[in-house]
Short mmCIF file of C-alpha atoms and ligand atoms in Angstrom, two decimals:
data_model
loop_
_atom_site.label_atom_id
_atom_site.label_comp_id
_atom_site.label_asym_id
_atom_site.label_seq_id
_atom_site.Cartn_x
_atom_site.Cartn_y
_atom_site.Cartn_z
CA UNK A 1145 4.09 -19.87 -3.71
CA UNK A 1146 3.36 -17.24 -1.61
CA UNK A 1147 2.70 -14.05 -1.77
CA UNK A 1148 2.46 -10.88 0.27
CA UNK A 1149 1.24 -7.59 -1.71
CA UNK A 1150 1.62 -4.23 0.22
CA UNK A 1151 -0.21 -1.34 -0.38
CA UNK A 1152 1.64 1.72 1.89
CA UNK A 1153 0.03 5.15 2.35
CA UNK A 1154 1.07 8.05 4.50
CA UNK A 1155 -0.29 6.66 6.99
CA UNK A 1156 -1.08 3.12 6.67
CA UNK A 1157 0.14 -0.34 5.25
CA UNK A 1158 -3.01 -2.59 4.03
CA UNK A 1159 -1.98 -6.17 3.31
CA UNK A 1160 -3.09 -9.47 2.18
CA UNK A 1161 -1.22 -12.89 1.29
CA UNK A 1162 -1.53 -14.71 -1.44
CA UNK A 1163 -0.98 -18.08 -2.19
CA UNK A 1164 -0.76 -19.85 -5.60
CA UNK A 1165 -0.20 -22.89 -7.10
CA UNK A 1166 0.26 -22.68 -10.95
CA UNK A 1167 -3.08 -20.68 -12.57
CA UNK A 1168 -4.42 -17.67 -12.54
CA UNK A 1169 -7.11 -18.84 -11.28
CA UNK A 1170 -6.09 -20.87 -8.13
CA UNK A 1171 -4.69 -17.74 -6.39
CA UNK A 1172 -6.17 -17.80 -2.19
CA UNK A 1173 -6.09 -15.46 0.05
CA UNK A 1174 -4.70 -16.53 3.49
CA UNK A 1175 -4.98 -13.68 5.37
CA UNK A 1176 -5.33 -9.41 4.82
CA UNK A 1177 -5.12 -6.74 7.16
CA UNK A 1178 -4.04 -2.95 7.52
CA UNK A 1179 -2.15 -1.24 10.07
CA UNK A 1180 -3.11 2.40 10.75
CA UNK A 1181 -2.04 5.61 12.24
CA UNK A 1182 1.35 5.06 11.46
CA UNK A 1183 3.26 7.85 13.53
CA UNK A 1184 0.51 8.68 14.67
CA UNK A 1185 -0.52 8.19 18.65
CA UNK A 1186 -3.21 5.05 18.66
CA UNK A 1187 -1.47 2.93 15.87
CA UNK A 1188 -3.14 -0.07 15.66
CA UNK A 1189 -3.47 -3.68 13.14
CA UNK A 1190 -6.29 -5.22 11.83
CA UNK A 1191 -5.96 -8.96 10.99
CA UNK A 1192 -8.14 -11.14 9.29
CA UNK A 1193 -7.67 -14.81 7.87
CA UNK A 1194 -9.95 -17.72 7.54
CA UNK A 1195 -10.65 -18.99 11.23
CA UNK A 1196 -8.92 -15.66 12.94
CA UNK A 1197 -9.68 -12.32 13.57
CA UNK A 1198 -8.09 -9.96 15.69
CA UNK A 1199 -7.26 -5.94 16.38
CA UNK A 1200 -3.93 -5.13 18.67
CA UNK A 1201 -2.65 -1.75 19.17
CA UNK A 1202 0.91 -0.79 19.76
CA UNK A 1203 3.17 2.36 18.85
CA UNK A 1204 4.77 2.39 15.32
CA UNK A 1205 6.56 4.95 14.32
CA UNK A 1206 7.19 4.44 11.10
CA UNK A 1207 6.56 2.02 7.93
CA UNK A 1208 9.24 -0.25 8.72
CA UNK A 1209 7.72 -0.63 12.01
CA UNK A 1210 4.46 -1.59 10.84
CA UNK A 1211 5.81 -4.52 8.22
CA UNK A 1212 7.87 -6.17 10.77
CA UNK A 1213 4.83 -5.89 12.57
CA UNK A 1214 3.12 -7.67 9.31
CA UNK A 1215 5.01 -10.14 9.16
CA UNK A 1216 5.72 -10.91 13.12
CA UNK A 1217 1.29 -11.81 12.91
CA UNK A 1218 1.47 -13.51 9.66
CA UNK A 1219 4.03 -15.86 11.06
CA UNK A 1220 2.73 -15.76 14.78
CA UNK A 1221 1.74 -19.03 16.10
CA UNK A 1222 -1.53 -18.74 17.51
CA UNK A 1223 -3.08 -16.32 14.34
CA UNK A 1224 -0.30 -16.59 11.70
CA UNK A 1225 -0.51 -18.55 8.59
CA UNK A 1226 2.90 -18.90 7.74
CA UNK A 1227 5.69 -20.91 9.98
CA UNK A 1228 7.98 -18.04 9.72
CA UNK A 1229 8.94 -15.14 6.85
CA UNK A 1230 11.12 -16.97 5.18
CA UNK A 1231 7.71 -18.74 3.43
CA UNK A 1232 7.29 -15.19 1.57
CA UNK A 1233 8.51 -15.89 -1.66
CA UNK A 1234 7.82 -12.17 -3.48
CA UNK A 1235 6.45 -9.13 -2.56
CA UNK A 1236 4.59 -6.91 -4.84
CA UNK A 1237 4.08 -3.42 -4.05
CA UNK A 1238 1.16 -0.52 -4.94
CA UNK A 1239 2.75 2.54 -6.41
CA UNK A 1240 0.65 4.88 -7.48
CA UNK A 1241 2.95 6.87 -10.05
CA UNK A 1242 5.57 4.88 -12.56
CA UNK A 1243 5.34 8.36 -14.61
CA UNK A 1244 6.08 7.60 -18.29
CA UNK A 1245 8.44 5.41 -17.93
CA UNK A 1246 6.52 2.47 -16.83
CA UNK A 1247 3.59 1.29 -18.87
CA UNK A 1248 3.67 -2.28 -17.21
CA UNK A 1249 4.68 -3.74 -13.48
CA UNK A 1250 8.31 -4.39 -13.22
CA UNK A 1251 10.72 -6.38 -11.05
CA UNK A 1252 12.39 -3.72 -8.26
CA UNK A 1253 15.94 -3.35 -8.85
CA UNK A 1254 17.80 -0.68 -8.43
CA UNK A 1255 17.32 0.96 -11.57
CA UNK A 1256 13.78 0.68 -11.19
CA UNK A 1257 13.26 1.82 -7.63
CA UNK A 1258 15.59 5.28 -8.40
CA UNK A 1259 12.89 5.48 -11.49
CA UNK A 1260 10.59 5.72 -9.10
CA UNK A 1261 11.88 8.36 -6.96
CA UNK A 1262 12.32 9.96 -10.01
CA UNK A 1263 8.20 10.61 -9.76
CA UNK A 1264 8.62 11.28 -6.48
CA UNK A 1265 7.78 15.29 -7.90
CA UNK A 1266 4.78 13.82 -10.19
CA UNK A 1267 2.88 12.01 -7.00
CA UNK A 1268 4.55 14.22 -3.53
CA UNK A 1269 2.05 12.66 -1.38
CA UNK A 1270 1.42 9.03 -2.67
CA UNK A 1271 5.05 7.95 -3.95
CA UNK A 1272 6.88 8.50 -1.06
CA UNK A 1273 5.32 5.86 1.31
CA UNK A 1274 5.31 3.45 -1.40
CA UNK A 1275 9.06 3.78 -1.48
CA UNK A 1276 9.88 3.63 2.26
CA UNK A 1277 7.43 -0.02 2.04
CA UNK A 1278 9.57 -1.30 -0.91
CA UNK A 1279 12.85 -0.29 1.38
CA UNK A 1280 11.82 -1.65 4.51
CA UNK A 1281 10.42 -5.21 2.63
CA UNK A 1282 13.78 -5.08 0.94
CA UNK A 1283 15.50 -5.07 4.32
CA UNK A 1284 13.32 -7.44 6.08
CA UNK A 1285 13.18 -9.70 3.19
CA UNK A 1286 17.00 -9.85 1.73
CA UNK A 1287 16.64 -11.44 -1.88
CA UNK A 1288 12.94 -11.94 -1.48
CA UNK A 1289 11.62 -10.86 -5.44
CA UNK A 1290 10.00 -7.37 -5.22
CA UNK A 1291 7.32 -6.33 -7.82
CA UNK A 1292 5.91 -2.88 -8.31
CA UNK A 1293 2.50 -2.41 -9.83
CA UNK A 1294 1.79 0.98 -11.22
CA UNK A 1295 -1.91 2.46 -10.96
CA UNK A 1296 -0.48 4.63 -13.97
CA UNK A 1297 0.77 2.28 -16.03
CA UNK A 1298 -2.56 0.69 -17.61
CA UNK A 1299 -3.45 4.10 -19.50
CA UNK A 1300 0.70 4.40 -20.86
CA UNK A 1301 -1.56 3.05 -24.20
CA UNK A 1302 -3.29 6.37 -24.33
CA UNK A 1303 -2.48 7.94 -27.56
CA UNK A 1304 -1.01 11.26 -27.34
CA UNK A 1305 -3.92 13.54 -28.36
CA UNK A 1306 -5.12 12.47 -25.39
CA UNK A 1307 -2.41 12.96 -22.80
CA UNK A 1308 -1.64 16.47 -24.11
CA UNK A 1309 -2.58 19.57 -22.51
CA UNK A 1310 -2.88 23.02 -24.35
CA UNK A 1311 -0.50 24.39 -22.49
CA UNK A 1312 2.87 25.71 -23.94
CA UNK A 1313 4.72 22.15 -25.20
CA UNK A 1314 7.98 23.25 -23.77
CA UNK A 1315 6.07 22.21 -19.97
CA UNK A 1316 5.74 18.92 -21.42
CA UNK A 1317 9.21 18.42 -22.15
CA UNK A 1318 10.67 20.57 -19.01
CA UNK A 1319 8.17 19.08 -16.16
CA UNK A 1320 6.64 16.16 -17.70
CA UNK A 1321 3.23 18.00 -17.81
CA UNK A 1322 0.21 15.44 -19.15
CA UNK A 1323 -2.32 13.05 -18.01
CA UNK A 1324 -1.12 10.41 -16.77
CA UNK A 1325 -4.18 8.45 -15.21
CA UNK A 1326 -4.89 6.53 -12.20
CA UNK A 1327 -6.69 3.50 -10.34
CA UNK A 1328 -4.93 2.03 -13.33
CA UNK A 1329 -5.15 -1.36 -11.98
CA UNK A 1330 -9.04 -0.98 -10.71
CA UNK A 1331 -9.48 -0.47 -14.68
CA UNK A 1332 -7.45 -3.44 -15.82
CA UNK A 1333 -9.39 -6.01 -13.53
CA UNK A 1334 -13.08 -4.84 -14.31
CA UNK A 1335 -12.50 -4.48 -17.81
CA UNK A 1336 -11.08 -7.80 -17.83
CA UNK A 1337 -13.61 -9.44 -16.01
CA UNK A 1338 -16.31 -7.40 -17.77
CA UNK A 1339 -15.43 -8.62 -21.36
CA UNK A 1340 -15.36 -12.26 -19.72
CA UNK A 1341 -18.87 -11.48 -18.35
CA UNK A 1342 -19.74 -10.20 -21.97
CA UNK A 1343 -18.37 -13.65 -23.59
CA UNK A 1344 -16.34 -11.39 -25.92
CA UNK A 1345 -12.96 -11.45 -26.73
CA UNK A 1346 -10.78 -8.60 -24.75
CA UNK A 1347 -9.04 -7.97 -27.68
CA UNK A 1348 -12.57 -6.87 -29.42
CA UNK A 1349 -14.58 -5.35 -26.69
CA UNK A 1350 -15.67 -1.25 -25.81
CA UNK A 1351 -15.98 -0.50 -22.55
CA UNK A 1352 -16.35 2.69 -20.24
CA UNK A 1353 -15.04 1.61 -16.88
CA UNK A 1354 -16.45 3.61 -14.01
CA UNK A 1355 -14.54 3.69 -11.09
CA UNK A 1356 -16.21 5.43 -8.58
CA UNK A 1357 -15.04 5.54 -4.52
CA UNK A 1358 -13.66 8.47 -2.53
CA UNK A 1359 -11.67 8.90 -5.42
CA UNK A 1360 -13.54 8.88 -8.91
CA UNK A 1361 -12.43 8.15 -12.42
CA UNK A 1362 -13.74 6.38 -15.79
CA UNK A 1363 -11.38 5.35 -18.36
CA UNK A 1364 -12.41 4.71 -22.04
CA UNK A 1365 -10.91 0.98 -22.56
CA UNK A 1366 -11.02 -0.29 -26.31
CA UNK A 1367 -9.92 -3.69 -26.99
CA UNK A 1368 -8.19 -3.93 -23.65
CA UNK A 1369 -6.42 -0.74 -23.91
CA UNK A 1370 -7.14 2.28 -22.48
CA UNK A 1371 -7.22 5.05 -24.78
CA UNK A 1372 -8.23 7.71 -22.26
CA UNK A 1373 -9.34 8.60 -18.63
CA UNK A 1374 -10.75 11.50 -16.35
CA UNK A 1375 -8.43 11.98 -13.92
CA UNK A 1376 -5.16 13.50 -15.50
CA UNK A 1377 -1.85 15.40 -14.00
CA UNK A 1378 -3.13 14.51 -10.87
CA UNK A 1379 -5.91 12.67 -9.09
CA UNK A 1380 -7.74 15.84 -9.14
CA UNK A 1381 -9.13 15.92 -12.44
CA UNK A 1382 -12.63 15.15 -14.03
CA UNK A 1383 -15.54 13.89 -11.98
CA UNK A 1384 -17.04 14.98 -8.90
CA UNK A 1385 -15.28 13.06 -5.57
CA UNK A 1386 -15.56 12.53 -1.96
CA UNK A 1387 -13.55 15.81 -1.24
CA UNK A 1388 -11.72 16.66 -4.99
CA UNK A 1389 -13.29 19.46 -7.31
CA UNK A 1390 -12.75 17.06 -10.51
CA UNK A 1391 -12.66 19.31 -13.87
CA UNK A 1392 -12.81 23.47 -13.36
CA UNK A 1393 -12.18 25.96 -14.98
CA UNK A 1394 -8.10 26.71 -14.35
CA UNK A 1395 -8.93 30.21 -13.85
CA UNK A 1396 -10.72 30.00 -10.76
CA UNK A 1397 -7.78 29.16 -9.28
CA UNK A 1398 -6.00 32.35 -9.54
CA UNK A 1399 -9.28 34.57 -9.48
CA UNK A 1400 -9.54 32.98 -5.59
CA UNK A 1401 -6.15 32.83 -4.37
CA UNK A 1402 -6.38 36.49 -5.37
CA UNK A 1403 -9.15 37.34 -3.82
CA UNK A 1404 -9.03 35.55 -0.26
CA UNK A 1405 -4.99 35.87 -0.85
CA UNK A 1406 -4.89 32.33 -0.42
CA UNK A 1407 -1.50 30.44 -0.65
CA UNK A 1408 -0.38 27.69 -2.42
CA UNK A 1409 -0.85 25.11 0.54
CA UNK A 1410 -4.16 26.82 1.15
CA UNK A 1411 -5.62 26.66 -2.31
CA UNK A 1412 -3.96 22.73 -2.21
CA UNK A 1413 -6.51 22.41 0.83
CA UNK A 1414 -9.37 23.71 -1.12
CA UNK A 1415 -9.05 21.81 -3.98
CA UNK A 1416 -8.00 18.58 -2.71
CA UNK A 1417 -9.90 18.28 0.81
CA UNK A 1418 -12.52 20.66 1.04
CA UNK A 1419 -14.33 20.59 -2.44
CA UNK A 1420 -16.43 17.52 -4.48
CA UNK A 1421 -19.29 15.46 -2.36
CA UNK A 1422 -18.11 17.14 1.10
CA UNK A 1423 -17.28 20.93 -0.57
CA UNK A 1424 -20.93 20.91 -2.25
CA UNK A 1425 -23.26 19.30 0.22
CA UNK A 1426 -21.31 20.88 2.93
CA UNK A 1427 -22.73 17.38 4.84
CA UNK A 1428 -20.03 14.79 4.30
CA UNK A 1429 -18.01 13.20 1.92
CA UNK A 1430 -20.06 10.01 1.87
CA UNK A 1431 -22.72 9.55 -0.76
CA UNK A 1432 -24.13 7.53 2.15
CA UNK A 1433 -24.81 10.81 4.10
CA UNK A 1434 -25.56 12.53 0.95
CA UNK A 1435 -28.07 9.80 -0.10
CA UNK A 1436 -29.80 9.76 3.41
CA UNK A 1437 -29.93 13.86 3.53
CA UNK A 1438 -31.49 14.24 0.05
CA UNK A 1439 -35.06 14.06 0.58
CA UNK A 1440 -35.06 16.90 2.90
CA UNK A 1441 -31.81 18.80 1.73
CA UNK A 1442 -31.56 20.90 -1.20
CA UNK A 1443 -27.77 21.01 -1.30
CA UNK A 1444 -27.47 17.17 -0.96
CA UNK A 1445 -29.60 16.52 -3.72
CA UNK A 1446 -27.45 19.36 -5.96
CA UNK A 1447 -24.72 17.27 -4.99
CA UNK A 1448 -26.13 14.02 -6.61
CA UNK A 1449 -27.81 15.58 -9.29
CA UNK A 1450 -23.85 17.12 -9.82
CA UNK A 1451 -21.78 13.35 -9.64
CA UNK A 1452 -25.00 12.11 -12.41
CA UNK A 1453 -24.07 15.16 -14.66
CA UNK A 1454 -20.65 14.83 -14.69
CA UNK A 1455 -20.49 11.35 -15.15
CA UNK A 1456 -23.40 11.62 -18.27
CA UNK A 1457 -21.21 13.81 -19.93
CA UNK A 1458 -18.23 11.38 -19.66
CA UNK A 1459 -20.03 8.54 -20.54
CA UNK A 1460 -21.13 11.10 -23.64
CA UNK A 1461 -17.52 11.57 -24.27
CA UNK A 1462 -16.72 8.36 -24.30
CA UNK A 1463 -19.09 6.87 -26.10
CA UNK A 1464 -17.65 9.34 -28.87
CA UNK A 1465 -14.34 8.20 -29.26
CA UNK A 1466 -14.99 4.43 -28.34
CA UNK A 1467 -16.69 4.45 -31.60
CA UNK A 1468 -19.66 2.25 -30.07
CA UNK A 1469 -20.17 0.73 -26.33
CA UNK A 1470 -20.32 -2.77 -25.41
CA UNK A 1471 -20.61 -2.44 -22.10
CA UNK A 1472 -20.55 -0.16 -19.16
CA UNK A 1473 -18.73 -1.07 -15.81
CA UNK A 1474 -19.37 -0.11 -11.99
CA UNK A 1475 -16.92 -0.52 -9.56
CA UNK A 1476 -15.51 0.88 -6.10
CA UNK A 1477 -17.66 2.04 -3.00
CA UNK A 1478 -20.12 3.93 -4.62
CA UNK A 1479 -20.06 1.81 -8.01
CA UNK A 1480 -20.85 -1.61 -6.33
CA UNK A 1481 -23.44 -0.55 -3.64
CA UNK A 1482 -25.22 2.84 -4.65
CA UNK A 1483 -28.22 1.81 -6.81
CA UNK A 1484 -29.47 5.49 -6.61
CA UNK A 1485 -26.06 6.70 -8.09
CA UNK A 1486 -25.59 4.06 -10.89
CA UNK A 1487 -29.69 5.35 -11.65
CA UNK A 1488 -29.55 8.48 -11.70
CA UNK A 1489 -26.07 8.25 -14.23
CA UNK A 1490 -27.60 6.09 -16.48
CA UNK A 1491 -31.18 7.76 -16.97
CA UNK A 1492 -32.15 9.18 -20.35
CA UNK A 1493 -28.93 7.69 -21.89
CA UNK A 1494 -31.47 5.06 -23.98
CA UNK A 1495 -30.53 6.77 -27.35
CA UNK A 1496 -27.01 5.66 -26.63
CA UNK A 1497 -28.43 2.18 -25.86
CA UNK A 1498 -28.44 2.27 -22.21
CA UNK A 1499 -30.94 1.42 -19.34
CA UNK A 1500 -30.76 0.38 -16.59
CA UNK A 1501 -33.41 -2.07 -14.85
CA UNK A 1502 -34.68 -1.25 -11.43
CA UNK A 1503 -34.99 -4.61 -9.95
CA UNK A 1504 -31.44 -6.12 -10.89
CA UNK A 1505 -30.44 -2.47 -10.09
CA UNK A 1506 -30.72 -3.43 -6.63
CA UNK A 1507 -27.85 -5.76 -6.47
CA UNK A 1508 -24.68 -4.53 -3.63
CA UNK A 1509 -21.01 -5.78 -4.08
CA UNK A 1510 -21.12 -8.50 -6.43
CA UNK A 1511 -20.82 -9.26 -10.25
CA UNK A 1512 -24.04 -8.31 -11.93
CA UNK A 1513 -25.99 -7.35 -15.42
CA UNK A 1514 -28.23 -4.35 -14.46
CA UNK A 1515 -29.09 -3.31 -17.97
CA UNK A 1516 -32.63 -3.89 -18.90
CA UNK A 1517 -33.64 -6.12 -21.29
CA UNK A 1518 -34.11 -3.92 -24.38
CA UNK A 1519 -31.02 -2.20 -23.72
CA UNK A 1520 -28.12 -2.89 -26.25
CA UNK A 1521 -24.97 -1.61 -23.91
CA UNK A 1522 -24.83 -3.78 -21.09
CA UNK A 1523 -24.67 -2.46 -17.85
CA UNK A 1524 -22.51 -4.15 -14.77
CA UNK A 1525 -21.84 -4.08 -11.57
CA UNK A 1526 -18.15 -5.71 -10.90
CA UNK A 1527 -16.20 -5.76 -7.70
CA UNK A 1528 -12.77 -4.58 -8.34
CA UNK A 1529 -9.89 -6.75 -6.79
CA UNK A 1530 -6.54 -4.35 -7.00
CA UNK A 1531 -4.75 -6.75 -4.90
CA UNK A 1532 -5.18 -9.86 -7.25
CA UNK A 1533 -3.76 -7.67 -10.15
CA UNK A 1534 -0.94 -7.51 -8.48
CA UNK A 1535 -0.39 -10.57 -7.00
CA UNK A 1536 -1.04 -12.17 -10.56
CA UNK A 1537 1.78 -9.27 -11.92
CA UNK A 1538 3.83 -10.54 -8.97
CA UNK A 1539 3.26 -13.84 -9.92
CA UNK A 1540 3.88 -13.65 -13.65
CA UNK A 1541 7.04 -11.78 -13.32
CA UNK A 1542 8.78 -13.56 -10.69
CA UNK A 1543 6.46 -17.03 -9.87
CA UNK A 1544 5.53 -18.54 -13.02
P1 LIG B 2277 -13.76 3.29 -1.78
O1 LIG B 2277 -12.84 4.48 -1.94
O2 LIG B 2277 -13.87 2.45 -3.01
O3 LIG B 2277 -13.51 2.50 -0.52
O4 LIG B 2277 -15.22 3.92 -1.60
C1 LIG B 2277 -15.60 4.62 -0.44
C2 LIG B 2277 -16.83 5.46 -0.72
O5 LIG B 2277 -17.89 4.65 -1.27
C3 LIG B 2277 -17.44 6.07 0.53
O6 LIG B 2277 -16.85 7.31 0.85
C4 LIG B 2277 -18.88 6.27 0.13
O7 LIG B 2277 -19.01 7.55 -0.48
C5 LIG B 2277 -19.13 5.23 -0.94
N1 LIG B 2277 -20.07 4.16 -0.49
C6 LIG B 2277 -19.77 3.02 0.16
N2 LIG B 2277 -20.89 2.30 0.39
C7 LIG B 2277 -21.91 3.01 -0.15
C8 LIG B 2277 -23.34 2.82 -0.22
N3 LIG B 2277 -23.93 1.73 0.30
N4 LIG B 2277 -24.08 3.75 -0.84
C9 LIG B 2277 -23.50 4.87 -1.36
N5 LIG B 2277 -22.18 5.11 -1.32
C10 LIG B 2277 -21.39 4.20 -0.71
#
């Protein structure tokens, strides 16, 4: 069986193909790719499989444009893999907001794809080109299985303490106002993998997953289940990311749009693009940059002394209503390769039972143990694979 999974953004469509022939653990990938700069002058698509490798650039206008694009090099006959799209037996699609209806991927129908323009409100920028990449796929691909995999829907377990804000209740029940969660399936696949790399049972494991890339969140995870996570409402809440504030205090937000008479867009802009790594160091939003300016640049190394004491005080947190730690997990570009980062978080926490060992510390982009010897939490390093979660969901739910 094979199997194409599509992740669509506002301006991109990344891609790979799966292919699978009865476990979980057989699934291949054939080929992966992203197109960029969709409607944007300079589009062009990136193409990798096994023995090929190319880069072409053409207009595309639009999202439709780009999948027929997709599929016209995964069938072509010099690069493609497949003999023609008709060899594409499901499709299963990234969306980043299933709101709370959806605490598990579902088959697309019609039902479910108007659910999801339903949170069309709850995720403006993200849901939008997840839906015009389900529609065009649907159009290309008449009667072709679509799956949609929710990065929400791993924390629909968190209990309601949790998901609650102290707001008024009647927002909750008007607009839908609570955490909700994200990089849901990032969480799902290292937690997985780290209780397998533990040798414990899922169903009996404690683990604070830390998923930290441009975008940053943890998530508490108790016997599988996650029972809470930073981000909330939004993507914008809790740690310290590339270009997002992470948790403030709400009132800043009206004490500057007052003072700089700032509008909504504006204070959007601040917030979203402007603040975190890039907003502190006033370098970059790279912990690369940051990393490299530190030594001779005050504000850099605020910045990384800021992402270590954030993330303590999660891990704190967590810790605390995990009830115990097994283990702690690293993923995402700064998780798997920054050895100064994954330090720095991790020093002093010993009277939680955790340290970290300098030497297997060193280790970049694949599975590890970096916990020292005497330390009684173990500490990994664990590549996340989003696209395999959802092949597997696309698998289970239309394949098996
Ligand atoms: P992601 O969103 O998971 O692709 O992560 C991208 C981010 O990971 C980049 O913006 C960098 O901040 C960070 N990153 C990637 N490689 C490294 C590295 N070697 N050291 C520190 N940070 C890194």
């Amino acid at each position: 069986m094979n199997i194409l999974v599509v992740n669509c953004g506002s301006s991109t469509v990344k891609y790979q193909l799966f292919s699978v022939d009865g476990k979980e653990e057989d699934f291949q990938v054939r080929a992966k790719g992203i197109v960029e700069r969709i409607g944007i002058a300079g589009s062009k698509l990136e193409h990798k499989s096994d023995d090929q490798e190319l880069v072409r650039e053409r207009e595309v206008a639009n999202h439709r444009v780009a999948l027929e694009w997709i599929v016209e090099v995964l069938a072509d006959p010099k690069v493609g893999v497949l003999r023609d799209i008709t060899e594409i037996d499901a499709v299963g699609h990234r969306v980043v907001h299933g709101g709370e209806d959806f605490s598990d991927s579902a088959v697309i129908d019609q039902e479910v794809l108007e659910a999801i323009k339903q949170c069309v409100n709850l995720a403006p920028l993200h849901n939008p080109p997840n839906i015009l990449g389900i529609e065009a796929c649907q159009s290309l691909m008449p009667g072709v299985p679509q799956v949609a995999v929710f990065d929400t829907a791993f924390h629909g377990t968190i209990p309601k303490q949790a998901y609650i804000y102290a707001l008024p209740y009647q927002y909750y029940e008007k607009y839908k106002i609570r955490r909700y969660g994200f990089h849901g399936t990032s969480h799902r696949y290292v937690s997985q993998r780290g209780a397998q790399m533990l040798g414990i049972p899922l169903s009996e494991s404690k683990l604070i997953t830390c998923h930290m890339g441009g975008g940053v969140s943890f998530a508490a995870v108790k016997n599988g289940k996650s029972i809470d996570t930073s981000m909330g409402f939004t993507p914008l809440e809790g740690l310290v990311m590339g270009t997002r504030s992470g948790d403030l205090d709400p009132a800043i937000v009206l004490f500057l749009m007052e003072k700089e008479g700032l509008s909504i867009e504006e204070m959007d802009e601040i917030l979203n693009k402007k603040s975190g790594v890039l907003g502190v160091s006033g370098i970059s939003s790279d912990t690369r940059d940051i990393e490299a300016a530190a030594p001779t640049n005050h504000r850099a190394q605020l910045t990384l002394d800021l992402i270590a004491y954030r993330a303590k005080k999660y891990i704190g947190a967590y810790h605390a209503i995990l009830g115990g730690l097994d283990g702690i997990v690293f993923t995402a570009g700064i998780g798997e390769n920054s050895s100064y980062i994954r330090k720095s978080i991790c020093q002093g926490l010993l009277h939680l039972g955790i340290e970290i060992d300098d030497q297997r510390n060193k280790v970049r982009r694949k599975e590890a143990f970096i916990n020292s010897d005497q330390s009684q939490v173990k500490v990994m390093v664990i590549p996340t694979n989003e696209e395999l979660v959802i092949a597997w969901d696309t698998w289970k739910l239309v394949g098996k």
